[in-house]
Coordinates of N, CA and C in Angstrom, one line a residue:
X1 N -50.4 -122.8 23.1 CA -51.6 -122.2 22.4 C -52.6 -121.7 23.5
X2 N -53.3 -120.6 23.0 CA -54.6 -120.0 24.0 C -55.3 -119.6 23.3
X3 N -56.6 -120.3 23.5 CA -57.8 -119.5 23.0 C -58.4 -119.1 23.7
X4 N -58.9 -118.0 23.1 CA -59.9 -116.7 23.3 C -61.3 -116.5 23.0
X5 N -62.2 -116.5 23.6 CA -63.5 -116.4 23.2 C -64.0 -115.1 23.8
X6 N -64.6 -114.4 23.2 CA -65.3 -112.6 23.7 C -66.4 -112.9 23.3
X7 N -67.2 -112.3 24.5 CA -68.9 -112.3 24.1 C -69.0 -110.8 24.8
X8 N -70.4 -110.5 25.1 CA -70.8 -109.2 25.9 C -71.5 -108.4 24.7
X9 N -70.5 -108.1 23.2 CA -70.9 -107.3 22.6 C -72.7 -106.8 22.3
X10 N -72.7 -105.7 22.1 CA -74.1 -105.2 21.0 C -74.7 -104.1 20.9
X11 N -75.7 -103.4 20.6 CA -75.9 -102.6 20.6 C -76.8 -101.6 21.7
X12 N -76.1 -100.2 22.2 CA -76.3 -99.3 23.0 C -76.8 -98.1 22.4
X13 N -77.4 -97.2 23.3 CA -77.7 -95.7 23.1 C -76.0 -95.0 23.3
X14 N -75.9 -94.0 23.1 CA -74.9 -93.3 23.5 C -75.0 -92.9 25.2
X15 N -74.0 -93.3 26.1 CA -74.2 -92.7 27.7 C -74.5 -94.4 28.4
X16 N -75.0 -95.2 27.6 CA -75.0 -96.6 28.1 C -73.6 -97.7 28.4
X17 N -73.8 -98.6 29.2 CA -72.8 -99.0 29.8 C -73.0 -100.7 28.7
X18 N -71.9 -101.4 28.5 CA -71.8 -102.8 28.3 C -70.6 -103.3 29.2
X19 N -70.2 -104.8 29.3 CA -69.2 -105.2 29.7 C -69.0 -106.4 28.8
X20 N -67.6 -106.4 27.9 CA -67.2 -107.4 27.5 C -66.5 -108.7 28.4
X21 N -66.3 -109.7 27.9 CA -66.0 -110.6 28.7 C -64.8 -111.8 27.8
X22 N -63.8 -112.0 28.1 CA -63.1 -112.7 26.7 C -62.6 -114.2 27.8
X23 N -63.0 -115.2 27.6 CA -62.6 -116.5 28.0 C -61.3 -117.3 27.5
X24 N -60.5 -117.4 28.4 CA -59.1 -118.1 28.1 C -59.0 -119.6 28.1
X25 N -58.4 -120.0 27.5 CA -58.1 -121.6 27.9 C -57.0 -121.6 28.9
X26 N -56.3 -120.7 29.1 CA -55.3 -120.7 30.0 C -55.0 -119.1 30.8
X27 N -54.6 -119.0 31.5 CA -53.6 -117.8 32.1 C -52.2 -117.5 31.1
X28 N -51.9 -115.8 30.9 CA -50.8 -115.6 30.5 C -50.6 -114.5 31.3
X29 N -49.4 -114.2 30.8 CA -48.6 -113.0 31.7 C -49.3 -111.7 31.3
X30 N -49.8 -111.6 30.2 CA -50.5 -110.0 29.4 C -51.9 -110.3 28.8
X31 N -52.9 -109.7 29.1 CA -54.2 -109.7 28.5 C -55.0 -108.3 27.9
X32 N -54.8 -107.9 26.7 CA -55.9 -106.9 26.7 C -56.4 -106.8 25.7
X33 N -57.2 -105.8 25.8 CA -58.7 -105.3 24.1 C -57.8 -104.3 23.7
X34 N -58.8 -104.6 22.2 CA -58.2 -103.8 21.1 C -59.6 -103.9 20.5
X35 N -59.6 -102.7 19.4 CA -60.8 -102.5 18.8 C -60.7 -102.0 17.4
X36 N -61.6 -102.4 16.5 CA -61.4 -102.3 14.8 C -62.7 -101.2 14.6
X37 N -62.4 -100.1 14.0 CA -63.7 -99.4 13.5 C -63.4 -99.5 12.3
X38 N -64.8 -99.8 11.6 CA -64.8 -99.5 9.8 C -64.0 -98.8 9.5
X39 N -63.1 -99.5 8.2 CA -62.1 -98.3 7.8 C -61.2 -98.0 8.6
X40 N -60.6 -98.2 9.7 CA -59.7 -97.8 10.5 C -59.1 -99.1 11.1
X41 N -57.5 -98.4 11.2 CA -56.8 -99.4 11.8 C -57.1 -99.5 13.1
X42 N -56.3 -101.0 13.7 CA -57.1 -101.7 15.2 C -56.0 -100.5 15.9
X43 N -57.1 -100.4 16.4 CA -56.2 -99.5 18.3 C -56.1 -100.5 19.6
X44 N -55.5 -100.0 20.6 CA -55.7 -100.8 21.6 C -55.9 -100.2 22.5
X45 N -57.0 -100.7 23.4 CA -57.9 -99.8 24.4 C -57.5 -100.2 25.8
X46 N -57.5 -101.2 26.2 CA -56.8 -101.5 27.1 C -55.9 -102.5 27.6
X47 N -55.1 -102.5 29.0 CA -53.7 -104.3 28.8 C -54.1 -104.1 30.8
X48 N -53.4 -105.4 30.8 CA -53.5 -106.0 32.5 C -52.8 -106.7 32.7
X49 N -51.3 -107.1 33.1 CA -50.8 -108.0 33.7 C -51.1 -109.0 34.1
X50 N -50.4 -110.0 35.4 CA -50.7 -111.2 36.0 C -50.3 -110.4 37.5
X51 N -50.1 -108.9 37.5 CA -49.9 -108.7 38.9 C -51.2 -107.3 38.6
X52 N -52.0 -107.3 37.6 CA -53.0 -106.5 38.1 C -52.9 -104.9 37.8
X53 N -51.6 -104.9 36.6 CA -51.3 -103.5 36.9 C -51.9 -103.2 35.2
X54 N -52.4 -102.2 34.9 CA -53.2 -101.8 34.0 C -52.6 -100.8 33.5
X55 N -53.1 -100.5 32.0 CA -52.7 -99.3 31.1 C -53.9 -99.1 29.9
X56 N -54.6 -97.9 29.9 CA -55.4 -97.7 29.2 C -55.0 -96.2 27.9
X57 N -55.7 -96.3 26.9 CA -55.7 -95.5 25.6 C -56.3 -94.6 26.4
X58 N -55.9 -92.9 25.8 CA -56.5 -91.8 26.8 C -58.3 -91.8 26.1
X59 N -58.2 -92.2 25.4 CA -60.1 -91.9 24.8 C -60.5 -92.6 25.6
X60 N -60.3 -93.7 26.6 CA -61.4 -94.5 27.5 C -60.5 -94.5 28.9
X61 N -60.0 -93.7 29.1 CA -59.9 -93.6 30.5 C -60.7 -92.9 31.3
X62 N -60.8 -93.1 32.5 CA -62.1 -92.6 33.4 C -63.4 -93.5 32.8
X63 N -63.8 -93.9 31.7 CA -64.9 -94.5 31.2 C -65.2 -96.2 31.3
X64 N -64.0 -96.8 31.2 CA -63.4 -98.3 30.6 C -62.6 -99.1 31.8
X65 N -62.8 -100.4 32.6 CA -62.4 -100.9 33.1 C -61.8 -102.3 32.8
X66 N -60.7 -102.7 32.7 CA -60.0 -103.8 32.4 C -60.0 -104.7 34.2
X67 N -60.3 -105.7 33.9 CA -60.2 -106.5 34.8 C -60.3 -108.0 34.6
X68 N -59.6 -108.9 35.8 CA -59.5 -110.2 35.5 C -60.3 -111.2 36.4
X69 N -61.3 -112.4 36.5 CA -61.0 -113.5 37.1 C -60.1 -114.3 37.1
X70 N -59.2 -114.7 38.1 CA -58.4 -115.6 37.4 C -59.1 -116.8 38.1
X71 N -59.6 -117.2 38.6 CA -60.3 -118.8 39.1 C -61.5 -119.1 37.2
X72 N -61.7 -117.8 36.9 CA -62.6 -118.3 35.7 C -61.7 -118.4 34.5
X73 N -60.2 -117.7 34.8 CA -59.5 -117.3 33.4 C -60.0 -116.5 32.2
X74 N -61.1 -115.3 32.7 CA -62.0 -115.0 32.6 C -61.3 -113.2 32.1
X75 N -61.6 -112.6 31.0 CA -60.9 -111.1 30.9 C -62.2 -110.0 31.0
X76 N -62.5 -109.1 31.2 CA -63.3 -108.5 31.3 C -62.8 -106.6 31.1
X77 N -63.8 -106.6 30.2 CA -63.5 -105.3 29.9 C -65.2 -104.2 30.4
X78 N -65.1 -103.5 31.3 CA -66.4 -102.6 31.8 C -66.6 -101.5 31.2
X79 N -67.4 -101.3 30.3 CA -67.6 -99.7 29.4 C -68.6 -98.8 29.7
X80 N -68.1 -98.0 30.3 CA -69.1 -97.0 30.8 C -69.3 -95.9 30.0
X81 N -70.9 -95.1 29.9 CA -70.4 -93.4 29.2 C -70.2 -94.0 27.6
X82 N -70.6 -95.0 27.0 CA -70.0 -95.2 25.4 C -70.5 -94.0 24.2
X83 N -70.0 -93.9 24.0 CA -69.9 -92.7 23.1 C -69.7 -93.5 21.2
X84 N -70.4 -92.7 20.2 CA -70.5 -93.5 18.9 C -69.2 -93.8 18.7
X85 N -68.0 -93.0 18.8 CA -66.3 -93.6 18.2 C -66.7 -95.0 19.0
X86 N -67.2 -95.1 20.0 CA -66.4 -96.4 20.9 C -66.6 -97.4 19.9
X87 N -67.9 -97.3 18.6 CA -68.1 -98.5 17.8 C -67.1 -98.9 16.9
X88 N -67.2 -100.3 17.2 CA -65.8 -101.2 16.5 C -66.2 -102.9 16.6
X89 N -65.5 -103.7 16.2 CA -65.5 -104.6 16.7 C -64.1 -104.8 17.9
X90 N -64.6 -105.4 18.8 CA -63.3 -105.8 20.2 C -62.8 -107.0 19.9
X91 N -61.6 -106.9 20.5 CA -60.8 -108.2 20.4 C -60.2 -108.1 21.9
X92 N -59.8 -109.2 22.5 CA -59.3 -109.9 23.1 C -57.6 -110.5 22.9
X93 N -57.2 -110.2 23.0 CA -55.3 -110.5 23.0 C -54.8 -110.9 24.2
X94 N -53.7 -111.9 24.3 CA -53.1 -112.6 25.1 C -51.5 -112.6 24.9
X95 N -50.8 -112.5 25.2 CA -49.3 -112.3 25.4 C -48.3 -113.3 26.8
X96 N -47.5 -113.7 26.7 CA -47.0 -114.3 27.5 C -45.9 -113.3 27.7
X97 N -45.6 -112.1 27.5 CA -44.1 -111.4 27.5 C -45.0 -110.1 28.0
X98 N -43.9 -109.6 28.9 CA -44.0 -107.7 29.1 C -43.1 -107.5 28.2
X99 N -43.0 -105.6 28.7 CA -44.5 -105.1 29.2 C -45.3 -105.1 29.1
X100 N -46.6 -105.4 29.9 CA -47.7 -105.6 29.1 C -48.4 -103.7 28.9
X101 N -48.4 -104.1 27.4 CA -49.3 -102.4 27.2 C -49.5 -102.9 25.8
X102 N -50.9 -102.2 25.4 CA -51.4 -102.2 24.4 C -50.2 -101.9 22.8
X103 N -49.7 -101.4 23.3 CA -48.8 -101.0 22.0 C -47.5 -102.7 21.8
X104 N -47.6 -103.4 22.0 CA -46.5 -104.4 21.9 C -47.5 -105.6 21.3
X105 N -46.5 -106.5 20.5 CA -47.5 -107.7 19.6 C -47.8 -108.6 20.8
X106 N -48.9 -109.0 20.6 CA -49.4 -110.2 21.1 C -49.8 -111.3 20.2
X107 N -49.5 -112.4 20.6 CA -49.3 -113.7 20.2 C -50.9 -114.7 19.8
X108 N -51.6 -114.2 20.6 CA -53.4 -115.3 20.5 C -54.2 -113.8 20.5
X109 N -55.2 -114.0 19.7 CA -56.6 -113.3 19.2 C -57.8 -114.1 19.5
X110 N -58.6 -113.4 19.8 CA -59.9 -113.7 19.7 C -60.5 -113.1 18.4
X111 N -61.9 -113.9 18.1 CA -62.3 -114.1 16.7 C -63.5 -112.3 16.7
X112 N -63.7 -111.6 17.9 CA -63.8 -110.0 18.0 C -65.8 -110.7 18.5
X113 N -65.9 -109.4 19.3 CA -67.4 -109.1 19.5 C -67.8 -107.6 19.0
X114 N -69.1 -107.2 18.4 CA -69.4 -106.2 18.1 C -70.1 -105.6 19.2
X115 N -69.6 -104.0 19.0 CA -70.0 -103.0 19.8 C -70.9 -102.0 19.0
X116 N -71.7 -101.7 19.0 CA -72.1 -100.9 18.2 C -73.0 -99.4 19.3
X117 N -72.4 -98.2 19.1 CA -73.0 -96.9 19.8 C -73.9 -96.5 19.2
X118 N -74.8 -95.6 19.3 CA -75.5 -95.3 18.7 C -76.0 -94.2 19.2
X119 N -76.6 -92.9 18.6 CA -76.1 -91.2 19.5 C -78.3 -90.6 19.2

């Protein structure tokens, strides 16, 4: 089992930056965000390995950094440039299998942080 905790979320102007942050009880092989907007099915915004290699959704690339502590077990997502779509709630996902990329099931969830843009 792995649990997940995401904090960071809330509310921005449009052009403002947040950084989410998702806390592990453990290390796994795959970690990334996903995001729910009203009415809309969850997308997945970004994934990271355990060797550091990353894959992002083309709406937050250039914008959105995925990155890891591993001494804190610690997930971190950097959002730059947020724009109103970016509003959703975020999740946090954990996978023990590759490849790691947003489009493949993952196994542990976090309970989501709110992002809210605002233009």
């Amino acid at each position: 089992q792995v649990q997940l905790m995401e904090s960071g979320g809330g509310s921005v102007q449009a052009g403002g930056s947040l950084r989410l942050s998702c806390a592990a009880s453990r290390s796994n092989y795959c970690m990334g965000w996903f995001r729910q907007a009203p009415g809309k099915e969850r997308e997945g915004v970004a994934a990271l390995d355990m060797y550091r290699r990353t894959n992002y959704a083309d709406s937050v690339k250039g914008r959105f950094t995925i990155s890891k502590d591993n001494d804190k077990n610690t997930l971190y997502l950097q959002m730059n440039s947020l724009k109103p779509e970016d509003t959703g709630m975020y999740f946090c996902a954990s996978d023990g299998r590759g490849p790691c990329s947003t489009n493949q099931t993952y196994d542990y969830w976090g309970q989501g942080t709110q992002v809210i843009v605002s233009s």
